[in-house]
Short mmCIF file of C-alpha atoms in Angstrom, two decimals:
data_model
loop_
_atom_site.label_atom_id
_atom_site.label_comp_id
_atom_site.label_asym_id
_atom_site.label_seq_id
_atom_site.Cartn_x
_atom_site.Cartn_y
_atom_site.Cartn_z
CA ASN H 3 20.18 -131.35 -29.42
CA ALA H 4 21.05 -129.05 -26.50
CA GLY H 5 21.35 -125.78 -28.49
CA VAL H 6 23.15 -123.11 -26.45
CA THR H 7 24.17 -124.03 -22.91
CA GLN H 8 25.30 -121.46 -20.34
CA THR H 9 26.73 -121.99 -16.88
CA PRO H 10 26.32 -121.03 -14.10
CA LYS H 11 22.68 -119.91 -13.93
CA PHE H 12 23.26 -117.87 -10.79
CA ARG H 13 26.36 -116.47 -9.12
CA ILE H 14 27.13 -113.97 -6.41
CA LEU H 15 30.53 -112.30 -6.53
CA LYS H 16 32.32 -109.93 -4.21
CA ILE H 17 33.78 -106.71 -5.61
CA GLY H 18 37.17 -107.41 -7.14
CA GLN H 19 36.64 -111.13 -7.70
CA SER H 20 36.92 -112.68 -11.16
CA MET H 21 34.88 -115.36 -12.84
CA THR H 22 34.14 -116.97 -16.18
CA LEU H 23 30.71 -117.53 -17.67
CA GLN H 24 30.76 -120.59 -19.86
CA CYS H 25 28.86 -120.90 -23.14
CA THR H 26 28.80 -123.81 -25.55
CA GLN H 27 26.68 -124.54 -28.62
CA ASP H 28 26.25 -127.74 -30.59
CA MET H 29 24.75 -126.30 -33.79
CA ASN H 30 28.11 -125.65 -35.50
CA HIS H 31 27.31 -121.93 -35.67
CA ASN H 32 30.21 -119.64 -36.56
CA TYR H 33 28.68 -116.58 -34.92
CA MET H 34 28.43 -116.27 -31.15
CA TYR H 35 27.51 -113.35 -28.92
CA TRP H 36 27.44 -112.24 -25.32
CA TYR H 37 24.72 -109.83 -24.20
CA ARG H 38 23.80 -108.28 -20.90
CA GLN H 39 20.23 -107.43 -19.91
CA ASP H 40 19.55 -104.73 -17.37
CA PRO H 41 16.09 -103.86 -15.98
CA GLY H 42 14.08 -101.64 -18.35
CA MET H 43 16.80 -101.75 -21.01
CA GLY H 44 17.23 -103.66 -24.20
CA LEU H 45 19.91 -106.31 -24.48
CA LYS H 46 23.36 -104.81 -25.01
CA LEU H 47 26.12 -106.56 -26.95
CA ILE H 48 29.32 -107.11 -24.96
CA TYR H 49 31.46 -109.13 -27.37
CA TYR H 50 30.91 -111.26 -30.41
CA SER H 51 32.84 -113.81 -32.46
CA VAL H 52 32.61 -114.67 -36.14
CA GLY H 53 34.54 -117.90 -35.83
CA ALA H 54 37.22 -119.73 -33.88
CA GLY H 55 40.08 -117.38 -33.08
CA ILE H 56 38.20 -114.20 -34.05
CA THR H 57 36.48 -111.93 -31.53
CA ASP H 58 35.44 -108.30 -31.50
CA LYS H 59 34.03 -105.74 -29.10
CA GLY H 60 30.39 -104.87 -28.96
CA GLU H 61 28.66 -101.87 -27.42
CA VAL H 62 29.66 -102.43 -23.76
CA PRO H 63 32.97 -104.39 -23.61
CA ASN H 64 34.68 -102.66 -20.68
CA GLY H 65 35.43 -104.99 -17.79
CA TYR H 66 35.04 -108.16 -19.85
CA ASN H 67 37.19 -110.44 -21.97
CA VAL H 68 36.41 -113.31 -24.29
CA SER H 69 38.17 -116.05 -26.18
CA ARG H 70 37.09 -118.44 -28.93
CA SER H 71 39.45 -121.38 -29.23
CA THR H 72 36.82 -123.71 -30.72
CA THR H 73 33.64 -123.32 -32.74
CA GLU H 74 31.60 -124.66 -29.83
CA ASP H 75 32.83 -122.59 -26.89
CA PHE H 76 32.74 -118.86 -26.19
CA PRO H 77 33.52 -118.08 -22.54
CA LEU H 78 33.09 -114.60 -21.06
CA ARG H 79 35.52 -113.54 -18.34
CA LEU H 80 34.81 -110.84 -15.80
CA GLU H 81 37.98 -109.38 -14.30
CA LEU H 82 37.78 -107.37 -11.06
CA ALA H 83 34.00 -107.54 -10.72
CA ALA H 84 32.18 -104.29 -9.99
CA PRO H 85 28.57 -103.64 -8.87
CA SER H 86 27.87 -102.17 -12.32
CA GLN H 87 28.33 -105.68 -13.72
CA THR H 88 25.31 -106.95 -11.80
CA SER H 89 23.09 -108.10 -14.65
CA VAL H 90 21.65 -111.06 -16.50
CA TYR H 91 24.00 -112.35 -19.18
CA PHE H 92 22.92 -114.18 -22.30
CA CYS H 93 25.03 -116.11 -24.73
CA ALA H 94 23.62 -116.56 -28.24
CA SER H 95 24.65 -118.06 -31.54
CA SER H 96 23.54 -117.75 -35.15
CA TYR H 97 24.29 -119.40 -38.48
CA ARG H 98 24.95 -116.05 -40.17
CA ARG H 99 26.00 -112.60 -38.98
CA VAL H 100 23.36 -110.39 -40.52
CA ALA H 101 19.67 -111.16 -40.25
CA GLY H 102 20.39 -114.59 -38.83
CA GLU H 103 18.04 -116.19 -36.32
CA LEU H 104 19.53 -116.01 -32.85
CA PHE H 105 19.54 -119.00 -30.51
CA PHE H 106 19.89 -117.99 -26.87
CA GLY H 107 21.11 -119.73 -23.77
CA GLU H 108 18.99 -119.71 -20.60
CA GLY H 109 20.85 -116.78 -19.09
CA SER H 110 23.18 -116.30 -16.13
CA ARG H 111 22.13 -113.99 -13.30
CA LEU H 112 25.19 -112.36 -11.75
CA THR H 113 25.16 -110.23 -8.62
CA VAL H 114 28.23 -108.29 -7.50
CA LEU H 115 28.17 -107.17 -3.86
CA LYS L 17 15.69 -91.80 -27.60
CA ASN L 18 16.18 -95.52 -28.15
CA GLU L 19 16.50 -96.69 -31.73
CA VAL L 20 13.89 -99.39 -31.04
CA GLU L 21 10.80 -98.42 -29.08
CA GLN L 22 8.10 -100.80 -27.95
CA SER L 23 4.62 -100.09 -26.68
CA PRO L 24 3.08 -100.70 -24.34
CA GLN L 25 5.71 -101.43 -21.70
CA ASN L 26 3.25 -103.52 -19.71
CA LEU L 27 0.02 -105.14 -20.82
CA THR L 28 -2.56 -107.11 -18.85
CA ALA L 29 -5.27 -109.00 -20.69
CA GLN L 30 -8.02 -111.49 -19.96
CA GLU L 31 -7.78 -114.94 -21.42
CA GLY L 32 -9.22 -115.01 -24.92
CA GLU L 33 -8.50 -111.37 -25.75
CA PHE L 34 -6.77 -110.24 -28.94
CA ILE L 35 -3.43 -108.64 -28.11
CA THR L 36 -1.26 -106.24 -30.09
CA ILE L 37 2.29 -105.22 -29.22
CA ASN L 38 3.93 -102.47 -31.26
CA CYS L 39 7.51 -101.81 -32.28
CA SER L 40 8.83 -98.66 -33.94
CA TYR L 41 12.42 -98.17 -35.04
CA SER L 42 14.40 -95.20 -36.30
CA VAL L 43 17.23 -96.90 -38.22
CA GLY L 44 17.49 -98.66 -41.54
CA ILE L 45 17.14 -102.38 -41.08
CA SER L 46 17.75 -105.61 -42.95
CA ALA L 47 15.45 -107.70 -40.74
CA LEU L 48 13.33 -107.55 -37.60
CA HIS L 49 12.94 -110.21 -34.94
CA TRP L 50 10.26 -110.86 -32.36
CA LEU L 51 11.57 -112.73 -29.33
CA GLN L 52 9.80 -114.22 -26.33
CA GLN L 53 11.33 -114.29 -22.85
CA HIS L 54 9.55 -116.43 -20.28
CA PRO L 55 9.77 -116.03 -16.51
CA GLY L 56 12.94 -117.85 -15.61
CA GLY L 57 14.72 -115.99 -18.35
CA GLY L 58 15.14 -118.09 -21.49
CA ILE L 59 14.74 -116.23 -24.79
CA VAL L 60 13.37 -117.83 -27.94
CA SER L 61 12.96 -116.44 -31.41
CA LEU L 62 9.34 -116.23 -32.59
CA PHE L 63 9.68 -114.56 -35.96
CA MET L 64 12.23 -113.02 -38.27
CA LEU L 65 10.79 -110.86 -41.03
CA SER L 66 11.89 -108.25 -43.50
CA SER L 67 8.58 -107.56 -45.22
CA GLY L 68 4.89 -108.37 -45.07
CA LYS L 69 3.42 -110.75 -42.58
CA LYS L 70 4.15 -114.10 -40.93
CA LYS L 71 1.85 -116.38 -38.96
CA HIS L 72 2.62 -119.21 -36.58
CA GLY L 73 -0.31 -120.70 -34.73
CA ARG L 74 -2.02 -117.89 -32.79
CA LEU L 75 0.83 -115.47 -33.37
CA ILE L 76 0.97 -113.03 -36.28
CA ALA L 77 3.79 -110.59 -37.00
CA THR L 78 3.58 -107.75 -39.50
CA ILE L 79 6.07 -105.17 -40.67
CA ASN L 80 5.71 -101.91 -42.60
CA ILE L 81 9.16 -100.94 -43.84
CA GLN L 82 8.07 -97.50 -45.08
CA GLU L 83 6.57 -96.58 -41.71
CA LYS L 84 9.37 -98.34 -39.74
CA HIS L 85 6.83 -100.18 -37.66
CA SER L 86 6.05 -103.76 -36.73
CA SER L 87 3.27 -105.35 -34.73
CA LEU L 88 2.96 -108.67 -32.96
CA HIS L 89 -0.57 -109.95 -32.57
CA ILE L 90 -1.75 -112.80 -30.35
CA THR L 91 -5.21 -114.17 -31.03
CA ALA L 92 -7.25 -116.01 -28.36
CA SER L 93 -4.66 -115.21 -25.70
CA HIS L 94 -3.92 -117.76 -22.99
CA PRO L 95 -2.17 -117.51 -19.60
CA ARG L 96 0.77 -119.46 -21.04
CA ASP L 97 1.36 -116.49 -23.38
CA SER L 98 2.44 -114.48 -20.33
CA ALA L 99 6.01 -113.43 -21.05
CA VAL L 100 8.16 -110.50 -22.10
CA TYR L 101 8.07 -109.90 -25.85
CA ILE L 102 11.14 -108.26 -27.34
CA CYS L 103 11.49 -106.54 -30.70
CA ALA L 104 14.98 -106.49 -32.21
CA VAL L 105 16.29 -105.15 -35.52
CA TRP L 106 19.36 -105.90 -37.59
CA SER L 107 20.94 -102.57 -38.55
CA ASN L 108 24.48 -101.96 -39.86
CA ASN L 109 25.55 -105.50 -38.97
CA ASP L 110 24.40 -105.09 -35.37
CA MET L 111 21.26 -106.21 -33.61
CA ARG L 112 19.48 -103.55 -31.57
CA PHE L 113 16.88 -104.49 -29.01
CA GLY L 114 13.78 -102.88 -27.61
CA ALA L 115 13.27 -102.89 -23.85
CA GLY L 116 10.45 -105.41 -24.13
CA THR L 117 6.72 -105.56 -23.42
CA ARG L 118 5.64 -107.50 -20.35
CA LEU L 119 2.40 -109.34 -21.09
CA THR L 120 0.26 -110.91 -18.38
CA VAL L 121 -2.78 -112.93 -19.43
CA LYS L 122 -5.21 -113.63 -16.61
CA PRO L 123 -7.49 -116.69 -16.61
#
């Protein structure tokens, strides 16, 4: 049982480049989330999904896009990367939206130069 | 001011010591989580609680809803407990995170 799998673990981008962070879970969870973690700050929600075909913005969505074509996959796309997007990104899933235990991926460290 | 505040920010202890990490929050919540983030980054859920106290091995988590405060205790600490401990609360259908407490346990 792999849980939540994120790729890549590390990536360096140049300003203006685009990339997709992949996230897949094998627990049949409806709810999936993308967070970013910046030094000295709590995790911030970028986007979330309550099921296949349904996504919504979180606290810090600007510069990102998501899609949810299947229950398993929830990719995060960065368009026109900026230095402010340098961060560690975590994908997570849960079996219910409110007060559900979160299962996290290992994180993806992104640097934009 | 953050809605979820943790103290201390950093904590160094000797192996075997009893450790307490505190979390205070300013919003109404439906549940509180304690998470552990190891060097290398992965985050795992330790506890989810909405009242009282939970225990798992050497870890104990308590919550006082009236005082909007939770504590995470580690008994007989060990170097493998070295990690960042994160408090997070469910409030208004969103999860809000503290900045974390970095714990180092020295042998």
